[in-house]
């Protein structure tokens, strides 16, 4: 075997000598060297996604704000290095980027009519984060191998997070901080988003595992990662995951290439997940710290053992696959195999549903529908899959009312909570609607819904270009780029595929584009009944890898066409105008993100020292209020601290500042009423407490405080303080 043997480039298997394995590594490095311009910014974006995944899903503002600023710097560097080539060259990519930009602009415009401008600004900045990430990943000149490495980095990174969780479960290491109410909450801090994250990882790992470009041990590792991710998903016991699983699997099978090989790769992790199913579901049943630790230890040990076995078996199977080649079937046989693969996948999903519902799926659905419509009817069950009761029906009812009341512009970005509380029929106070589609309608109206829908359609169409096949090379273009996209049989052989095999012969770029769309599948389908938009650990991969797939589908520009264009009259002036506009947009993005981020940091610093140094905390909150003149948080937090320290006049001023910025927040009205009561201003206290009660009629503390205002013995400062702390 020599260096010139293309068929040996990736075929380092069990029977290969050590020198050939070294040769393979050298060959991979040489192959990836031309893709460094894509790998550096792309891997940085992927690293941010992994940081978000590990840190509560990136939900906290002091986590994603700095990530947005980092991405702005990356985008600026790409714009300087690539120049006009950073912009999409195809119409669908330009439409997608433009529609997303218009949606974000409309989101900022909604601040003008939002009841809480501070929340609308924060929500708009989160939307800007996703736009910047999409623009970065779209501007990168992705090619098959670079995209493959980026996807592998993400899959292995999330897999490593899952492996750490399994080890912590197996060692019973602070299990109470990982499992809340019998369900795995870590690492995203929310049950359903944790299930979605590991489902994304399982799908992507399974879809990448059959690729012959990858060494056998890496393919085995991917199958083991899928096994661990599926087991962690079951420990979460997410009903939303279970409901959407059949549709997610069907759409995923439509998108991936080499369906039969993908289904075969999925059989091993699915089987290894069903074996310890009783142990995985037993975690929810455990009551008490000792029982929970025992159940978690049992589930973790079984999962780790089975994942290790899966790794060995999958690695041996991958080596055997690399040593042999499957003959190419006819087109009719390929269609039959595709149908068979779909049937096997659906049957496997059905078996999982039957196991989760204890063999009674229809009665399970009936109970869940009853619980969905009647949120107050809760039942005790040995599994969360059997629990009924959900506030989503009421959330969606009020969201539709909000859309009908404000059909054009909506309530304003992230302004649902103030609208919901006075109209609710549950005892919950959700900040989010729990539906991507209703979120768009209620927050930004039909205008925002259409703009974001146009973005998704255009971006998916651009991604499907890469998924279907290589773009036609423009006259005079680089034939090597089209070859890598899947059109050159010799290069496909070099990549580990057999040009004579229809099963393993899908082009690398085509296959990678299909895998890149899988996070979007989970994000849209499962996110239709949950709040995933607000979690960067899910929205980041969904929108970022969508942009990657769209970038893979754009054709290479033709030198013969671009050269004369440089001499056209007015070309330089247009470039200058575009460049100036881009610089202005980047500077505006820095300003609109940096000042709220600094405000968040000051508020966080105040929260850290509020018990030990209240004076410093109040000073920090003064700075935070100045840095973000729209946010009500500094005044609300500062009022609570001032009331705790007996500074009642200052507490009243702080709460009134919060009310002026967010008049729909009942907590600030309650704090103002308690402060006025402590100052013996009964008229003001009665007014503020009545306003708080009109917003939130279900809060007992408001009614107690209001009843004491006119009594012979009004609420003492100590009682007011205790009441406010309990509510907070």
mmCIF file of C-alpha atoms in Angstrom, residues 174-444:
data_model
loop_
_atom_site.group_PDB
_atom_site.id
_atom_site.type_symbol
_atom_site.label_atom_id
_atom_site.label_comp_id
_atom_site.label_asym_id
_atom_site.label_seq_id
_atom_site.Cartn_x
_atom_site.Cartn_y
_atom_site.Cartn_z
ATOM 1 C CA UNK A 174 -24.467 15.072 43.676
ATOM 2 C CA UNK A 175 -27.326 13.403 41.842
ATOM 3 C CA UNK A 176 -29.816 15.765 43.442
ATOM 4 C CA UNK A 177 -28.369 18.675 41.445
ATOM 5 C CA UNK A 178 -28.705 16.732 38.180
ATOM 6 C CA UNK A 179 -32.112 15.109 38.648
ATOM 7 C CA UNK A 180 -35.035 17.274 39.746
ATOM 8 C CA UNK A 181 -38.354 15.622 40.481
ATOM 9 C CA UNK A 182 -37.028 12.292 39.244
ATOM 10 C CA UNK A 183 -36.050 13.686 35.836
ATOM 11 C CA UNK A 184 -32.660 14.606 34.394
ATOM 12 C CA UNK A 185 -32.434 18.384 34.109
ATOM 13 C CA UNK A 186 -28.714 18.856 33.447
ATOM 14 C CA UNK A 187 -26.978 20.161 31.383
ATOM 15 C CA UNK A 188 -29.453 22.668 29.904
ATOM 16 C CA UNK A 189 -31.386 23.358 33.097
ATOM 17 C CA UNK A 190 -34.740 22.419 31.511
ATOM 18 C CA UNK A 191 -36.023 18.884 31.081
ATOM 19 C CA UNK A 192 -37.386 19.102 27.551
ATOM 20 C CA UNK A 193 -34.419 21.007 26.135
ATOM 21 C CA UNK A 194 -32.071 18.401 27.637
ATOM 22 C CA UNK A 195 -34.056 15.672 25.883
ATOM 23 C CA UNK A 196 -33.955 17.626 22.613
ATOM 24 C CA UNK A 197 -30.197 18.223 22.868
ATOM 25 C CA UNK A 198 -29.406 14.545 23.325
ATOM 26 C CA UNK A 199 -31.931 13.576 20.639
ATOM 27 C CA UNK A 200 -30.119 15.866 18.199
ATOM 28 C CA UNK A 201 -26.829 14.274 19.192
ATOM 29 C CA UNK A 202 -28.199 10.746 18.761
ATOM 30 C CA UNK A 203 -29.611 11.531 15.303
ATOM 31 C CA UNK A 204 -26.443 13.198 14.040
ATOM 32 C CA UNK A 205 -24.148 10.502 15.456
ATOM 33 C CA UNK A 206 -26.243 7.757 13.882
ATOM 34 C CA UNK A 207 -26.326 9.510 10.511
ATOM 35 C CA UNK A 208 -22.537 10.048 10.478
ATOM 36 C CA UNK A 209 -21.550 6.591 11.728
ATOM 37 C CA UNK A 210 -22.009 4.766 8.355
ATOM 38 C CA UNK A 211 -19.619 7.097 6.502
ATOM 39 C CA UNK A 212 -16.603 5.175 5.217
ATOM 40 C CA UNK A 213 -14.468 8.318 5.246
ATOM 41 C CA UNK A 214 -14.151 7.875 8.994
ATOM 42 C CA UNK A 215 -11.776 5.450 10.746
ATOM 43 C CA UNK A 216 -13.347 2.402 12.335
ATOM 44 C CA UNK A 217 -12.831 3.472 15.973
ATOM 45 C CA UNK A 218 -14.394 6.858 15.272
ATOM 46 C CA UNK A 219 -17.422 5.205 13.699
ATOM 47 C CA UNK A 220 -17.697 2.948 16.728
ATOM 48 C CA UNK A 221 -17.458 5.983 18.993
ATOM 49 C CA UNK A 222 -20.322 7.670 17.129
ATOM 50 C CA UNK A 223 -22.583 4.655 17.606
ATOM 51 C CA UNK A 224 -21.656 4.562 21.308
ATOM 52 C CA UNK A 225 -22.444 8.294 21.583
ATOM 53 C CA UNK A 226 -25.851 7.666 20.048
ATOM 54 C CA UNK A 227 -26.411 4.902 22.596
ATOM 55 C CA UNK A 228 -25.538 7.122 25.561
ATOM 56 C CA UNK A 229 -27.588 10.032 24.219
ATOM 57 C CA UNK A 230 -30.688 7.871 23.797
ATOM 58 C CA UNK A 231 -30.367 6.515 27.321
ATOM 59 C CA UNK A 232 -30.009 10.013 28.791
ATOM 60 C CA UNK A 233 -33.053 11.105 26.801
ATOM 61 C CA UNK A 234 -35.102 8.362 28.393
ATOM 62 C CA UNK A 235 -33.961 9.361 31.887
ATOM 63 C CA UNK A 236 -35.354 12.832 31.145
ATOM 64 C CA UNK A 237 -38.797 11.314 30.442
ATOM 65 C CA UNK A 238 -39.942 14.188 28.246
ATOM 66 C CA UNK A 239 -43.502 13.741 27.026
ATOM 67 C CA UNK A 240 -42.916 16.328 24.303
ATOM 68 C CA UNK A 241 -40.015 14.237 23.047
ATOM 69 C CA UNK A 242 -42.185 11.111 23.031
ATOM 70 C CA UNK A 243 -45.072 12.806 21.216
ATOM 71 C CA UNK A 244 -42.894 14.238 18.473
ATOM 72 C CA UNK A 245 -40.535 11.247 18.132
ATOM 73 C CA UNK A 246 -42.390 9.482 15.262
ATOM 74 C CA UNK A 247 -42.530 12.603 13.105
ATOM 75 C CA UNK A 248 -38.917 13.508 13.910
ATOM 76 C CA UNK A 249 -37.743 10.035 12.840
ATOM 77 C CA UNK A 250 -39.729 10.104 9.594
ATOM 78 C CA UNK A 251 -38.432 13.529 8.548
ATOM 79 C CA UNK A 252 -34.885 12.604 9.585
ATOM 80 C CA UNK A 253 -35.024 9.500 7.388
ATOM 81 C CA UNK A 254 -36.180 11.608 4.456
ATOM 82 C CA UNK A 255 -33.215 13.939 4.871
ATOM 83 C CA UNK A 256 -30.308 11.554 5.447
ATOM 84 C CA UNK A 257 -28.476 9.750 2.672
ATOM 85 C CA UNK A 258 -27.844 5.990 2.644
ATOM 86 C CA UNK A 259 -30.983 5.300 4.673
ATOM 87 C CA UNK A 260 -30.466 1.574 4.922
ATOM 88 C CA UNK A 261 -26.982 1.979 6.368
ATOM 89 C CA UNK A 262 -28.247 4.615 8.799
ATOM 90 C CA UNK A 263 -31.061 2.348 10.007
ATOM 91 C CA UNK A 264 -28.611 -0.540 10.431
ATOM 92 C CA UNK A 265 -26.320 1.753 12.429
ATOM 93 C CA UNK A 266 -29.296 2.741 14.617
ATOM 94 C CA UNK A 267 -30.248 -0.819 15.500
ATOM 95 C CA UNK A 268 -27.364 -1.325 17.909
ATOM 96 C CA UNK A 269 -27.860 1.797 20.091
ATOM 97 C CA UNK A 270 -31.648 1.316 20.089
ATOM 98 C CA UNK A 271 -31.289 -2.284 21.239
ATOM 99 C CA UNK A 272 -28.723 -1.281 23.868
ATOM 100 C CA UNK A 273 -31.141 1.376 25.146
ATOM 101 C CA UNK A 274 -34.098 -0.979 25.420
ATOM 102 C CA UNK A 275 -32.119 -3.534 27.450
ATOM 103 C CA UNK A 276 -31.766 -1.342 30.599
ATOM 104 C CA UNK A 277 -35.095 0.445 30.011
ATOM 105 C CA UNK A 278 -36.469 -0.537 33.413
ATOM 106 C CA UNK A 279 -33.391 0.901 35.128
ATOM 107 C CA UNK A 280 -33.576 4.150 33.171
ATOM 108 C CA UNK A 281 -37.251 4.655 33.999
ATOM 109 C CA UNK A 282 -36.719 3.611 37.622
ATOM 110 C CA UNK A 283 -34.930 6.902 38.321
ATOM 111 C CA UNK A 284 -38.265 8.722 38.210
ATOM 112 C CA UNK A 285 -39.817 6.319 40.719
ATOM 113 C CA UNK A 286 -37.092 6.818 43.340
ATOM 114 C CA UNK A 287 -38.202 8.760 46.409
ATOM 115 C CA UNK A 288 -35.693 10.096 48.892
ATOM 116 C CA UNK A 289 -32.016 10.881 48.464
ATOM 117 C CA UNK A 290 -30.778 7.354 49.132
ATOM 118 C CA UNK A 291 -33.233 5.746 46.718
ATOM 119 C CA UNK A 292 -32.458 8.341 44.058
ATOM 120 C CA UNK A 293 -28.718 7.794 44.413
ATOM 121 C CA UNK A 294 -29.184 4.029 44.144
ATOM 122 C CA UNK A 295 -31.430 4.283 41.072
ATOM 123 C CA UNK A 296 -29.096 6.758 39.369
ATOM 124 C CA UNK A 297 -26.083 4.578 40.122
ATOM 125 C CA UNK A 298 -27.809 1.503 38.695
ATOM 126 C CA UNK A 299 -28.875 3.350 35.535
ATOM 127 C CA UNK A 300 -25.465 4.984 35.051
ATOM 128 C CA UNK A 301 -23.488 1.782 35.474
ATOM 129 C CA UNK A 302 -25.719 -0.141 33.072
ATOM 130 C CA UNK A 303 -25.520 2.645 30.495
ATOM 131 C CA UNK A 304 -21.741 2.914 30.646
ATOM 132 C CA UNK A 305 -21.295 -0.838 30.339
ATOM 133 C CA UNK A 306 -23.644 -1.104 27.369
ATOM 134 C CA UNK A 307 -22.070 1.920 25.638
ATOM 135 C CA UNK A 308 -18.646 0.277 25.992
ATOM 136 C CA UNK A 309 -19.985 -2.955 24.483
ATOM 137 C CA UNK A 310 -21.625 -1.000 21.674
ATOM 138 C CA UNK A 311 -18.341 0.778 20.954
ATOM 139 C CA UNK A 312 -16.461 -2.497 20.561
ATOM 140 C CA UNK A 313 -19.115 -4.140 18.388
ATOM 141 C CA UNK A 314 -19.608 -1.051 16.214
ATOM 142 C CA UNK A 315 -15.857 -0.616 15.716
ATOM 143 C CA UNK A 316 -15.448 -4.226 14.601
ATOM 144 C CA UNK A 317 -18.424 -3.836 12.265
ATOM 145 C CA UNK A 318 -16.934 -0.651 10.813
ATOM 146 C CA UNK A 319 -13.604 -2.378 10.122
ATOM 147 C CA UNK A 320 -15.455 -5.232 8.438
ATOM 148 C CA UNK A 321 -17.423 -2.709 6.383
ATOM 149 C CA UNK A 322 -14.217 -1.008 5.232
ATOM 150 C CA UNK A 323 -12.650 -4.299 4.177
ATOM 151 C CA UNK A 324 -15.637 -5.343 2.041
ATOM 152 C CA UNK A 325 -17.832 -3.593 -0.487
ATOM 153 C CA UNK A 326 -21.511 -4.139 -1.173
ATOM 154 C CA UNK A 327 -22.446 -4.572 -4.858
ATOM 155 C CA UNK A 328 -24.409 -1.731 -6.389
ATOM 156 C CA UNK A 329 -28.167 -2.487 -6.444
ATOM 157 C CA UNK A 330 -30.453 -1.383 -9.221
ATOM 158 C CA UNK A 331 -32.506 1.831 -8.844
ATOM 159 C CA UNK A 332 -35.671 -0.213 -8.207
ATOM 160 C CA UNK A 333 -33.892 -2.197 -5.496
ATOM 161 C CA UNK A 334 -32.644 1.033 -3.935
ATOM 162 C CA UNK A 335 -36.209 2.294 -3.623
ATOM 163 C CA UNK A 336 -37.245 -0.992 -2.057
ATOM 164 C CA UNK A 337 -34.396 -0.791 0.425
ATOM 165 C CA UNK A 338 -35.367 2.786 1.262
ATOM 166 C CA UNK A 339 -38.940 1.690 1.986
ATOM 167 C CA UNK A 340 -37.637 -1.198 4.067
ATOM 168 C CA UNK A 341 -35.391 1.151 6.013
ATOM 169 C CA UNK A 342 -38.324 3.448 6.740
ATOM 170 C CA UNK A 343 -40.479 0.536 7.893
ATOM 171 C CA UNK A 344 -37.710 -0.695 10.204
ATOM 172 C CA UNK A 345 -37.244 2.766 11.681
ATOM 173 C CA UNK A 346 -40.963 3.281 12.227
ATOM 174 C CA UNK A 347 -41.255 -0.178 13.768
ATOM 175 C CA UNK A 348 -38.370 0.571 16.105
ATOM 176 C CA UNK A 349 -39.928 3.860 17.112
ATOM 177 C CA UNK A 350 -43.246 2.108 17.655
ATOM 178 C CA UNK A 351 -41.591 -0.448 19.894
ATOM 179 C CA UNK A 352 -40.098 2.347 21.960
ATOM 180 C CA UNK A 353 -43.483 4.081 22.236
ATOM 181 C CA UNK A 354 -45.111 0.824 23.350
ATOM 182 C CA UNK A 355 -42.439 0.326 25.972
ATOM 183 C CA UNK A 356 -42.739 3.883 27.265
ATOM 184 C CA UNK A 357 -46.556 3.698 27.416
ATOM 185 C CA UNK A 358 -46.540 0.199 28.922
ATOM 186 C CA UNK A 359 -48.279 -1.279 25.903
ATOM 187 C CA UNK A 360 -51.286 1.049 25.941
ATOM 188 C CA UNK A 361 -50.528 3.942 23.571
ATOM 189 C CA UNK A 362 -54.162 4.880 22.864
ATOM 190 C CA UNK A 363 -55.188 5.138 26.491
ATOM 191 C CA UNK A 364 -51.961 7.039 27.079
ATOM 192 C CA UNK A 365 -52.879 9.537 24.367
ATOM 193 C CA UNK A 366 -56.398 9.860 25.777
ATOM 194 C CA UNK A 367 -55.051 10.651 29.252
ATOM 195 C CA UNK A 368 -52.544 13.121 27.882
ATOM 196 C CA UNK A 369 -55.191 14.932 25.831
ATOM 197 C CA UNK A 370 -57.406 15.174 28.886
ATOM 198 C CA UNK A 371 -54.491 16.557 30.873
ATOM 199 C CA UNK A 372 -53.640 18.946 28.059
ATOM 200 C CA UNK A 373 -57.123 20.472 27.999
ATOM 201 C CA UNK A 374 -57.687 20.341 31.770
ATOM 202 C CA UNK A 375 -54.423 21.479 33.272
ATOM 203 C CA UNK A 376 -55.637 21.245 36.860
ATOM 204 C CA UNK A 377 -56.223 17.498 36.709
ATOM 205 C CA UNK A 378 -52.939 15.957 37.836
ATOM 206 C CA UNK A 379 -52.342 12.284 38.488
ATOM 207 C CA UNK A 380 -49.704 10.414 40.410
ATOM 208 C CA UNK A 381 -47.749 7.959 38.285
ATOM 209 C CA UNK A 382 -44.639 5.845 38.474
ATOM 210 C CA UNK A 383 -43.491 7.442 35.214
ATOM 211 C CA UNK A 384 -43.613 10.990 33.935
ATOM 212 C CA UNK A 385 -44.921 9.545 30.671
ATOM 213 C CA UNK A 386 -48.059 8.619 32.573
ATOM 214 C CA UNK A 387 -48.531 12.009 34.251
ATOM 215 C CA UNK A 388 -51.294 14.203 32.856
ATOM 216 C CA UNK A 389 -51.681 17.922 33.256
ATOM 217 C CA UNK A 390 -50.143 20.731 31.256
ATOM 218 C CA UNK A 391 -50.598 24.458 31.047
ATOM 219 C CA UNK A 392 -49.917 24.566 27.316
ATOM 220 C CA UNK A 393 -53.593 24.603 26.358
ATOM 221 C CA UNK A 394 -54.077 27.797 28.360
ATOM 222 C CA UNK A 395 -50.765 29.282 27.151
ATOM 223 C CA UNK A 396 -51.800 28.727 23.541
ATOM 224 C CA UNK A 397 -55.328 30.025 24.145
ATOM 225 C CA UNK A 398 -54.006 33.329 25.482
ATOM 226 C CA UNK A 399 -51.333 33.477 22.756
ATOM 227 C CA UNK A 400 -54.002 33.213 20.073
ATOM 228 C CA UNK A 401 -56.018 35.917 21.837
ATOM 229 C CA UNK A 402 -52.912 38.104 21.862
ATOM 230 C CA UNK A 403 -52.403 37.576 18.147
ATOM 231 C CA UNK A 404 -56.033 38.373 17.345
ATOM 232 C CA UNK A 405 -55.837 41.507 19.476
ATOM 233 C CA UNK A 406 -52.532 42.613 17.888
ATOM 234 C CA UNK A 407 -52.432 40.854 14.492
ATOM 235 C CA UNK A 408 -49.876 43.018 12.678
ATOM 236 C CA UNK A 409 -47.070 43.656 15.134
ATOM 237 C CA UNK A 410 -47.910 41.388 18.048
ATOM 238 C CA UNK A 411 -47.299 42.204 21.686
ATOM 239 C CA UNK A 412 -43.651 43.021 21.179
ATOM 240 C CA UNK A 413 -40.752 40.638 21.384
ATOM 241 C CA UNK A 414 -40.713 38.597 24.629
ATOM 242 C CA UNK A 415 -43.764 40.390 26.091
ATOM 243 C CA UNK A 416 -46.046 37.401 26.630
ATOM 244 C CA UNK A 417 -45.761 37.039 30.409
ATOM 245 C CA UNK A 418 -47.343 40.393 31.292
ATOM 246 C CA UNK A 419 -50.194 39.693 28.870
ATOM 247 C CA UNK A 420 -50.794 36.172 30.168
ATOM 248 C CA UNK A 421 -50.925 36.669 33.948
ATOM 249 C CA UNK A 422 -54.125 38.770 34.107
ATOM 250 C CA UNK A 423 -55.889 36.361 31.681
ATOM 251 C CA UNK A 424 -54.690 32.994 32.929
ATOM 252 C CA UNK A 425 -56.770 30.051 34.063
ATOM 253 C CA UNK A 426 -53.841 28.237 35.651
ATOM 254 C CA UNK A 427 -51.577 28.994 38.594
ATOM 255 C CA UNK A 428 -48.512 29.216 36.325
ATOM 256 C CA UNK A 429 -46.655 32.310 35.162
ATOM 257 C CA UNK A 430 -44.791 31.256 32.004
ATOM 258 C CA UNK A 431 -42.415 33.677 30.392
ATOM 259 C CA UNK A 432 -42.630 31.743 27.113
ATOM 260 C CA UNK A 433 -45.492 30.441 24.982
ATOM 261 C CA UNK A 434 -44.142 26.897 24.469
ATOM 262 C CA UNK A 435 -44.589 26.946 20.690
ATOM 263 C CA UNK A 436 -42.348 28.367 17.993
ATOM 264 C CA UNK A 437 -45.219 29.212 15.640
ATOM 265 C CA UNK A 438 -47.426 30.848 18.280
ATOM 266 C CA UNK A 439 -44.393 32.648 19.647
ATOM 267 C CA UNK A 440 -43.812 34.295 16.294
ATOM 268 C CA UNK A 441 -47.481 35.247 15.935
ATOM 269 C CA UNK A 442 -48.004 36.558 19.464
ATOM 270 C CA UNK A 443 -44.686 38.389 19.833
ATOM 271 C CA UNK A 444 -44.153 39.889 16.376
#
